[in-house]
Amino acid sequence: MKKTIIALMALAGVASAASVGYNSMTDGQKSDVAFAWDFSDGQVSLDVGSIDMGSNKWPSSDFLLTSSGTARVGKNGSDPWTARLSGVGSSFTLSFDVNSIPDYGDYWPSDGHYQAIATLYSDGADTYLFNNILIGFDRNNNIVLKTKGENDNGYGGAGDHTIETGLKTTQIKDTTFTLVSDATEKILTLYVNGESVGSVENWVAGNGKSLAPTGFQFGSGFSEKCRANEVEMSNITMWNKALNASEVSSLIVPEPTTATLSLLALAGLAARRRRK
């Protein structure tokens, strides 16, 4: 019985989740949304909030919509290179679902190189070498967050930081990543399925730079060297504020299997205790 309980709890811990898409958010959750892509209604872009992309909006052809309300992006799926933006401050939140990574990158120039799932840029950067936050994976399929390109002193001049998620690309299925930059509390936090997996403290700009994002990419960075072959994504949302932990958690809609397995595990544990 003990092994059964442990197995059930382990399964519950890695069960998939999904975030609330913009079309299904409450008015409170929509507050301060600066940008949203919710593919559930068959469209790519929603013109909401404060982000100004000017003439750089990606055309629908850059995201290949699927019949299940997601979109494929990356080297094989699309070619999204234009990603300038303005109108977001140093405190912001970016959340997105990675439904799967069916095809990995095939360009690995060095052991330290990463393929990008999502990339944020500051100070007008347009290459993976400078001023970026990258959520991606290495040649061993470990998913991490990096705050420094190869040739600079980090996103917004904030330095070189790494957050290990403990996840492999093969474990990704309907997984929600939420990145929160809180310039007031001076902390950068990465959440996976609503749970914090790590933070960078003393998160401050340096060298005359800013923490405000000026560009982003999904399924790639601004370089052929930094592009996953394909990533399936949905529910891409950016807020012009730092969501707190409770607000991040409220975005998550657990799959039925998660609740079911958790209840089974608790019931089994209770039964075991009663027999003692």
PDB file of N, CA, C and O in Angstrom, residues 142-189:
ATOM      1  N   ASN A 142      17.475  19.660 -20.563  1.00  0.00           N
ATOM      2  CA  ASN A 142      17.128  20.268 -19.282  1.00  0.00           C
ATOM      3  C   ASN A 142      16.551  21.657 -19.527  1.00  0.00           C
ATOM      4  O   ASN A 142      17.174  22.482 -20.196  1.00  0.00           O
ATOM      5  N   ILE A 143      15.374  21.925 -18.976  1.00  0.00           N
ATOM      6  CA  ILE A 143      14.724  23.216 -19.174  1.00  0.00           C
ATOM      7  C   ILE A 143      15.154  24.173 -18.075  1.00  0.00           C
ATOM      8  O   ILE A 143      15.043  23.872 -16.887  1.00  0.00           O
ATOM      9  N   VAL A 144      15.657  25.332 -18.476  1.00  0.00           N
ATOM     10  CA  VAL A 144      16.188  26.316 -17.536  1.00  0.00           C
ATOM     11  C   VAL A 144      15.755  27.715 -17.955  1.00  0.00           C
ATOM     12  O   VAL A 144      15.260  27.933 -19.060  1.00  0.00           O
ATOM     13  N   LEU A 145      15.977  28.663 -17.058  1.00  0.00           N
ATOM     14  CA  LEU A 145      15.865  30.081 -17.369  1.00  0.00           C
ATOM     15  C   LEU A 145      17.251  30.688 -17.260  1.00  0.00           C
ATOM     16  O   LEU A 145      17.960  30.468 -16.274  1.00  0.00           O
ATOM     17  N   LYS A 146      17.654  31.458 -18.286  1.00  0.00           N
ATOM     18  CA  LYS A 146      18.923  32.175 -18.282  1.00  0.00           C
ATOM     19  C   LYS A 146      18.636  33.657 -18.473  1.00  0.00           C
ATOM     20  O   LYS A 146      17.770  34.045 -19.258  1.00  0.00           O
ATOM     21  N   THR A 147      19.398  34.502 -17.764  1.00  0.00           N
ATOM     22  CA  THR A 147      19.180  35.950 -17.892  1.00  0.00           C
ATOM     23  C   THR A 147      20.332  36.648 -18.607  1.00  0.00           C
ATOM     24  O   THR A 147      20.421  37.862 -18.586  1.00  0.00           O
ATOM     25  N   LYS A 148      21.183  35.908 -19.264  1.00  0.00           N
ATOM     26  CA  LYS A 148      22.358  36.514 -19.896  1.00  0.00           C
ATOM     27  C   LYS A 148      22.607  35.869 -21.248  1.00  0.00           C
ATOM     28  O   LYS A 148      22.594  34.646 -21.369  1.00  0.00           O
ATOM     29  N   GLY A 149      22.819  36.712 -22.264  1.00  0.00           N
ATOM     30  CA  GLY A 149      23.269  36.218 -23.552  1.00  0.00           C
ATOM     31  C   GLY A 149      24.737  35.856 -23.488  1.00  0.00           C
ATOM     32  O   GLY A 149      25.367  35.880 -22.431  1.00  0.00           O
ATOM     33  N   GLU A 150      25.309  35.534 -24.628  1.00  0.00           N
ATOM     34  CA  GLU A 150      26.686  35.050 -24.639  1.00  0.00           C
ATOM     35  C   GLU A 150      27.717  36.161 -24.488  1.00  0.00           C
ATOM     36  O   GLU A 150      28.829  35.918 -24.025  1.00  0.00           O
ATOM     37  N   ASN A 151      27.369  37.397 -24.872  1.00  0.00           N
ATOM     38  CA  ASN A 151      28.392  38.445 -24.932  1.00  0.00           C
ATOM     39  C   ASN A 151      28.051  39.699 -24.140  1.00  0.00           C
ATOM     40  O   ASN A 151      28.576  40.766 -24.429  1.00  0.00           O
ATOM     41  N   ASP A 152      27.169  39.621 -23.157  1.00  0.00           N
ATOM     42  CA  ASP A 152      26.795  40.847 -22.455  1.00  0.00           C
ATOM     43  C   ASP A 152      26.686  40.598 -20.957  1.00  0.00           C
ATOM     44  O   ASP A 152      27.028  39.519 -20.469  1.00  0.00           O
ATOM     45  N   ASN A 153      26.213  41.600 -20.224  1.00  0.00           N
ATOM     46  CA  ASN A 153      26.130  41.468 -18.770  1.00  0.00           C
ATOM     47  C   ASN A 153      24.705  41.226 -18.302  1.00  0.00           C
ATOM     48  O   ASN A 153      24.366  41.504 -17.171  1.00  0.00           O
ATOM     49  N   GLY A 154      23.874  40.702 -19.170  1.00  0.00           N
ATOM     50  CA  GLY A 154      22.560  40.254 -18.740  1.00  0.00           C
ATOM     51  C   GLY A 154      21.412  41.168 -19.114  1.00  0.00           C
ATOM     52  O   GLY A 154      21.596  42.355 -19.396  1.00  0.00           O
ATOM     53  N   TYR A 155      20.233  40.599 -19.108  1.00  0.00           N
ATOM     54  CA  TYR A 155      19.003  41.335 -19.394  1.00  0.00           C
ATOM     55  C   TYR A 155      18.917  42.568 -18.493  1.00  0.00           C
ATOM     56  O   TYR A 155      19.013  42.462 -17.267  1.00  0.00           O
ATOM     57  N   GLY A 156      18.743  43.740 -19.095  1.00  0.00           N
ATOM     58  CA  GLY A 156      18.641  44.965 -18.315  1.00  0.00           C
ATOM     59  C   GLY A 156      19.860  45.267 -17.477  1.00  0.00           C
ATOM     60  O   GLY A 156      19.789  46.033 -16.512  1.00  0.00           O
ATOM     61  N   GLY A 157      20.992  44.674 -17.818  1.00  0.00           N
ATOM     62  CA  GLY A 157      22.195  44.872 -17.014  1.00  0.00           C
ATOM     63  C   GLY A 157      22.116  44.217 -15.647  1.00  0.00           C
ATOM     64  O   GLY A 157      22.885  44.560 -14.745  1.00  0.00           O
ATOM     65  N   ALA A 158      21.187  43.248 -15.492  1.00  0.00           N
ATOM     66  CA  ALA A 158      20.947  42.651 -14.173  1.00  0.00           C
ATOM     67  C   ALA A 158      21.856  41.473 -13.849  1.00  0.00           C
ATOM     68  O   ALA A 158      21.755  40.885 -12.777  1.00  0.00           O
ATOM     69  N   GLY A 159      22.738  41.109 -14.767  1.00  0.00           N
ATOM     70  CA  GLY A 159      23.706  40.068 -14.462  1.00  0.00           C
ATOM     71  C   GLY A 159      23.330  38.696 -14.978  1.00  0.00           C
ATOM     72  O   GLY A 159      22.289  38.496 -15.607  1.00  0.00           O
ATOM     73  N   ASP A 160      24.201  37.739 -14.702  1.00  0.00           N
ATOM     74  CA  ASP A 160      24.083  36.365 -15.196  1.00  0.00           C
ATOM     75  C   ASP A 160      23.440  35.488 -14.128  1.00  0.00           C
ATOM     76  O   ASP A 160      24.025  35.251 -13.071  1.00  0.00           O
ATOM     77  N   HIS A 161      22.233  35.009 -14.396  1.00  0.00           N
ATOM     78  CA  HIS A 161      21.513  34.173 -13.432  1.00  0.00           C
ATOM     79  C   HIS A 161      20.899  32.976 -14.152  1.00  0.00           C
ATOM     80  O   HIS A 161      20.534  33.057 -15.326  1.00  0.00           O
ATOM     81  N   THR A 162      20.785  31.874 -13.427  1.00  0.00           N
ATOM     82  CA  THR A 162      20.172  30.661 -13.959  1.00  0.00           C
ATOM     83  C   THR A 162      19.164  30.119 -12.958  1.00  0.00           C
ATOM     84  O   THR A 162      19.447  30.053 -11.766  1.00  0.00           O
ATOM     85  N   ILE A 163      17.977  29.770 -13.440  1.00  0.00           N
ATOM     86  CA  ILE A 163      16.986  29.076 -12.617  1.00  0.00           C
ATOM     87  C   ILE A 163      16.760  27.701 -13.236  1.00  0.00           C
ATOM     88  O   ILE A 163      16.341  27.591 -14.391  1.00  0.00           O
ATOM     89  N   GLU A 164      17.061  26.663 -12.480  1.00  0.00           N
ATOM     90  CA  GLU A 164      16.837  25.294 -12.931  1.00  0.00           C
ATOM     91  C   GLU A 164      15.391  24.907 -12.628  1.00  0.00           C
ATOM     92  O   GLU A 164      14.918  25.067 -11.501  1.00  0.00           O
ATOM     93  N   THR A 165      14.693  24.378 -13.624  1.00  0.00           N
ATOM     94  CA  THR A 165      13.302  23.958 -13.392  1.00  0.00           C
ATOM     95  C   THR A 165      13.202  22.512 -12.920  1.00  0.00           C
ATOM     96  O   THR A 165      12.190  22.112 -12.356  1.00  0.00           O
ATOM     97  N   GLY A 166      14.248  21.712 -13.164  1.00  0.00           N
ATOM     98  CA  GLY A 166      14.177  20.290 -12.832  1.00  0.00           C
ATOM     99  C   GLY A 166      13.372  19.486 -13.833  1.00  0.00           C
ATOM    100  O   GLY A 166      13.133  18.292 -13.619  1.00  0.00           O
ATOM    101  N   LEU A 167      12.967  20.120 -14.944  1.00  0.00           N
ATOM    102  CA  LEU A 167      12.153  19.457 -15.955  1.00  0.00           C
ATOM    103  C   LEU A 167      12.972  19.135 -17.190  1.00  0.00           C
ATOM    104  O   LEU A 167      13.908  19.844 -17.541  1.00  0.00           O
ATOM    105  N   LYS A 168      12.584  18.063 -17.866  1.00  0.00           N
ATOM    106  CA  LYS A 168      13.121  17.715 -19.170  1.00  0.00           C
ATOM    107  C   LYS A 168      12.076  18.044 -20.233  1.00  0.00           C
ATOM    108  O   LYS A 168      10.870  18.104 -19.963  1.00  0.00           O
ATOM    109  N   THR A 169      12.535  18.239 -21.461  1.00  0.00           N
ATOM    110  CA  THR A 169      11.596  18.508 -22.541  1.00  0.00           C
ATOM    111  C   THR A 169      10.582  17.381 -22.707  1.00  0.00           C
ATOM    112  O   THR A 169       9.430  17.613 -23.073  1.00  0.00           O
ATOM    113  N   THR A 170      11.000  16.157 -22.410  1.00  0.00           N
ATOM    114  CA  THR A 170      10.097  15.014 -22.557  1.00  0.00           C
ATOM    115  C   THR A 170       8.979  15.010 -21.526  1.00  0.00           C
ATOM    116  O   THR A 170       7.993  14.293 -21.681  1.00  0.00           O
ATOM    117  N   GLN A 171       9.127  15.795 -20.452  1.00  0.00           N
ATOM    118  CA  GLN A 171       8.096  15.873 -19.420  1.00  0.00           C
ATOM    119  C   GLN A 171       7.060  16.953 -19.696  1.00  0.00           C
ATOM    120  O   GLN A 171       6.072  17.063 -18.978  1.00  0.00           O
ATOM    121  N   ILE A 172       7.285  17.751 -20.726  1.00  0.00           N
ATOM    122  CA  ILE A 172       6.409  18.884 -20.975  1.00  0.00           C
ATOM    123  C   ILE A 172       5.139  18.442 -21.687  1.00  0.00           C
ATOM    124  O   ILE A 172       5.186  17.921 -22.808  1.00  0.00           O
ATOM    125  N   LYS A 173       4.018  18.648 -21.039  1.00  0.00           N
ATOM    126  CA  LYS A 173       2.707  18.420 -21.641  1.00  0.00           C
ATOM    127  C   LYS A 173       1.729  19.358 -20.949  1.00  0.00           C
ATOM    128  O   LYS A 173       1.493  19.231 -19.755  1.00  0.00           O
ATOM    129  N   ASP A 174       1.204  20.320 -21.703  1.00  0.00           N
ATOM    130  CA  ASP A 174       0.271  21.301 -21.135  1.00  0.00           C
ATOM    131  C   ASP A 174       0.840  21.899 -19.860  1.00  0.00           C
ATOM    132  O   ASP A 174       0.208  21.872 -18.799  1.00  0.00           O
ATOM    133  N   THR A 175       2.040  22.448 -19.958  1.00  0.00           N
ATOM    134  CA  THR A 175       2.760  23.009 -18.818  1.00  0.00           C
ATOM    135  C   THR A 175       2.751  24.528 -18.906  1.00  0.00           C
ATOM    136  O   THR A 175       3.072  25.093 -19.947  1.00  0.00           O
ATOM    137  N   THR A 176       2.386  25.186 -17.803  1.00  0.00           N
ATOM    138  CA  THR A 176       2.300  26.642 -17.769  1.00  0.00           C
ATOM    139  C   THR A 176       3.550  27.239 -17.138  1.00  0.00           C
ATOM    140  O   THR A 176       3.913  26.891 -16.009  1.00  0.00           O
ATOM    141  N   PHE A 177       4.203  28.129 -17.858  1.00  0.00           N
ATOM    142  CA  PHE A 177       5.350  28.881 -17.351  1.00  0.00           C
ATOM    143  C   PHE A 177       4.906  30.321 -17.122  1.00  0.00           C
ATOM    144  O   PHE A 177       4.289  30.937 -17.999  1.00  0.00           O
ATOM    145  N   THR A 178       5.233  30.864 -15.956  1.00  0.00           N
ATOM    146  CA  THR A 178       4.890  32.248 -15.628  1.00  0.00           C
ATOM    147  C   THR A 178       6.135  32.933 -15.080  1.00  0.00           C
ATOM    148  O   THR A 178       6.723  32.480 -14.098  1.00  0.00           O
ATOM    149  N   LEU A 179       6.530  34.020 -15.729  1.00  0.00           N
ATOM    150  CA  LEU A 179       7.713  34.776 -15.333  1.00  0.00           C
ATOM    151  C   LEU A 179       7.261  36.120 -14.790  1.00  0.00           C
ATOM    152  O   LEU A 179       6.543  36.859 -15.468  1.00  0.00           O
ATOM    153  N   VAL A 180       7.681  36.447 -13.561  1.00  0.00           N
ATOM    154  CA  VAL A 180       7.261  37.680 -12.903  1.00  0.00           C
ATOM    155  C   VAL A 180       8.490  38.529 -12.567  1.00  0.00           C
ATOM    156  O   VAL A 180       9.364  38.091 -11.816  1.00  0.00           O
ATOM    157  N   SER A 181       8.540  39.726 -13.139  1.00  0.00           N
ATOM    158  CA  SER A 181       9.576  40.701 -12.798  1.00  0.00           C
ATOM    159  C   SER A 181       8.952  41.737 -11.877  1.00  0.00           C
ATOM    160  O   SER A 181       8.081  42.496 -12.291  1.00  0.00           O
ATOM    161  N   ASP A 182       9.394  41.760 -10.627  1.00  0.00           N
ATOM    162  CA  ASP A 182       8.883  42.717  -9.642  1.00  0.00           C
ATOM    163  C   ASP A 182       9.993  43.711  -9.339  1.00  0.00           C
ATOM    164  O   ASP A 182      10.886  43.453  -8.528  1.00  0.00           O
ATOM    165  N   ALA A 183       9.939  44.850 -10.015  1.00  0.00           N
ATOM    166  CA  ALA A 183      11.000  45.848  -9.854  1.00  0.00           C
ATOM    167  C   ALA A 183      10.913  46.555  -8.505  1.00  0.00           C
ATOM    168  O   ALA A 183      11.904  47.104  -8.028  1.00  0.00           O
ATOM    169  N   THR A 184       9.724  46.536  -7.886  1.00  0.00           N
ATOM    170  CA  THR A 184       9.569  47.170  -6.573  1.00  0.00           C
ATOM    171  C   THR A 184      10.222  46.334  -5.487  1.00  0.00           C
ATOM    172  O   THR A 184      10.995  46.824  -4.659  1.00  0.00           O
ATOM    173  N   GLU A 185       9.927  45.028  -5.498  1.00  0.00           N
ATOM    174  CA  GLU A 185      10.518  44.115  -4.522  1.00  0.00           C
ATOM    175  C   GLU A 185      11.889  43.607  -4.957  1.00  0.00           C
ATOM    176  O   GLU A 185      12.549  42.887  -4.216  1.00  0.00           O
ATOM    177  N   LYS A 186      12.283  43.947  -6.184  1.00  0.00           N
ATOM    178  CA  LYS A 186      13.596  43.584  -6.732  1.00  0.00           C
ATOM    179  C   LYS A 186      13.804  42.074  -6.758  1.00  0.00           C
ATOM    180  O   LYS A 186      14.798  41.534  -6.263  1.00  0.00           O
ATOM    181  N   ILE A 187      12.822  41.384  -7.396  1.00  0.00           N
ATOM    182  CA  ILE A 187      12.898  39.936  -7.478  1.00  0.00           C
ATOM    183  C   ILE A 187      12.294  39.458  -8.792  1.00  0.00           C
ATOM    184  O   ILE A 187      11.288  39.997  -9.263  1.00  0.00           O
ATOM    185  N   LEU A 188      12.947  38.487  -9.411  1.00  0.00           N
ATOM    186  CA  LEU A 188      12.457  37.827 -10.621  1.00  0.00           C
ATOM    187  C   LEU A 188      12.121  36.395 -10.239  1.00  0.00           C
ATOM    188  O   LEU A 188      12.961  35.688  -9.676  1.00  0.00           O
ATOM    189  N   THR A 189      10.894  35.941 -10.543  1.00  0.00           N
ATOM    190  CA  THR A 189      10.453  34.611 -10.129  1.00  0.00           C
ATOM    191  C   THR A 189       9.905  33.853 -11.324  1.00  0.00           C
ATOM    192  O   THR A 189       9.171  34.403 -12.142  1.00  0.00           O
TER     193      THR A 189
END
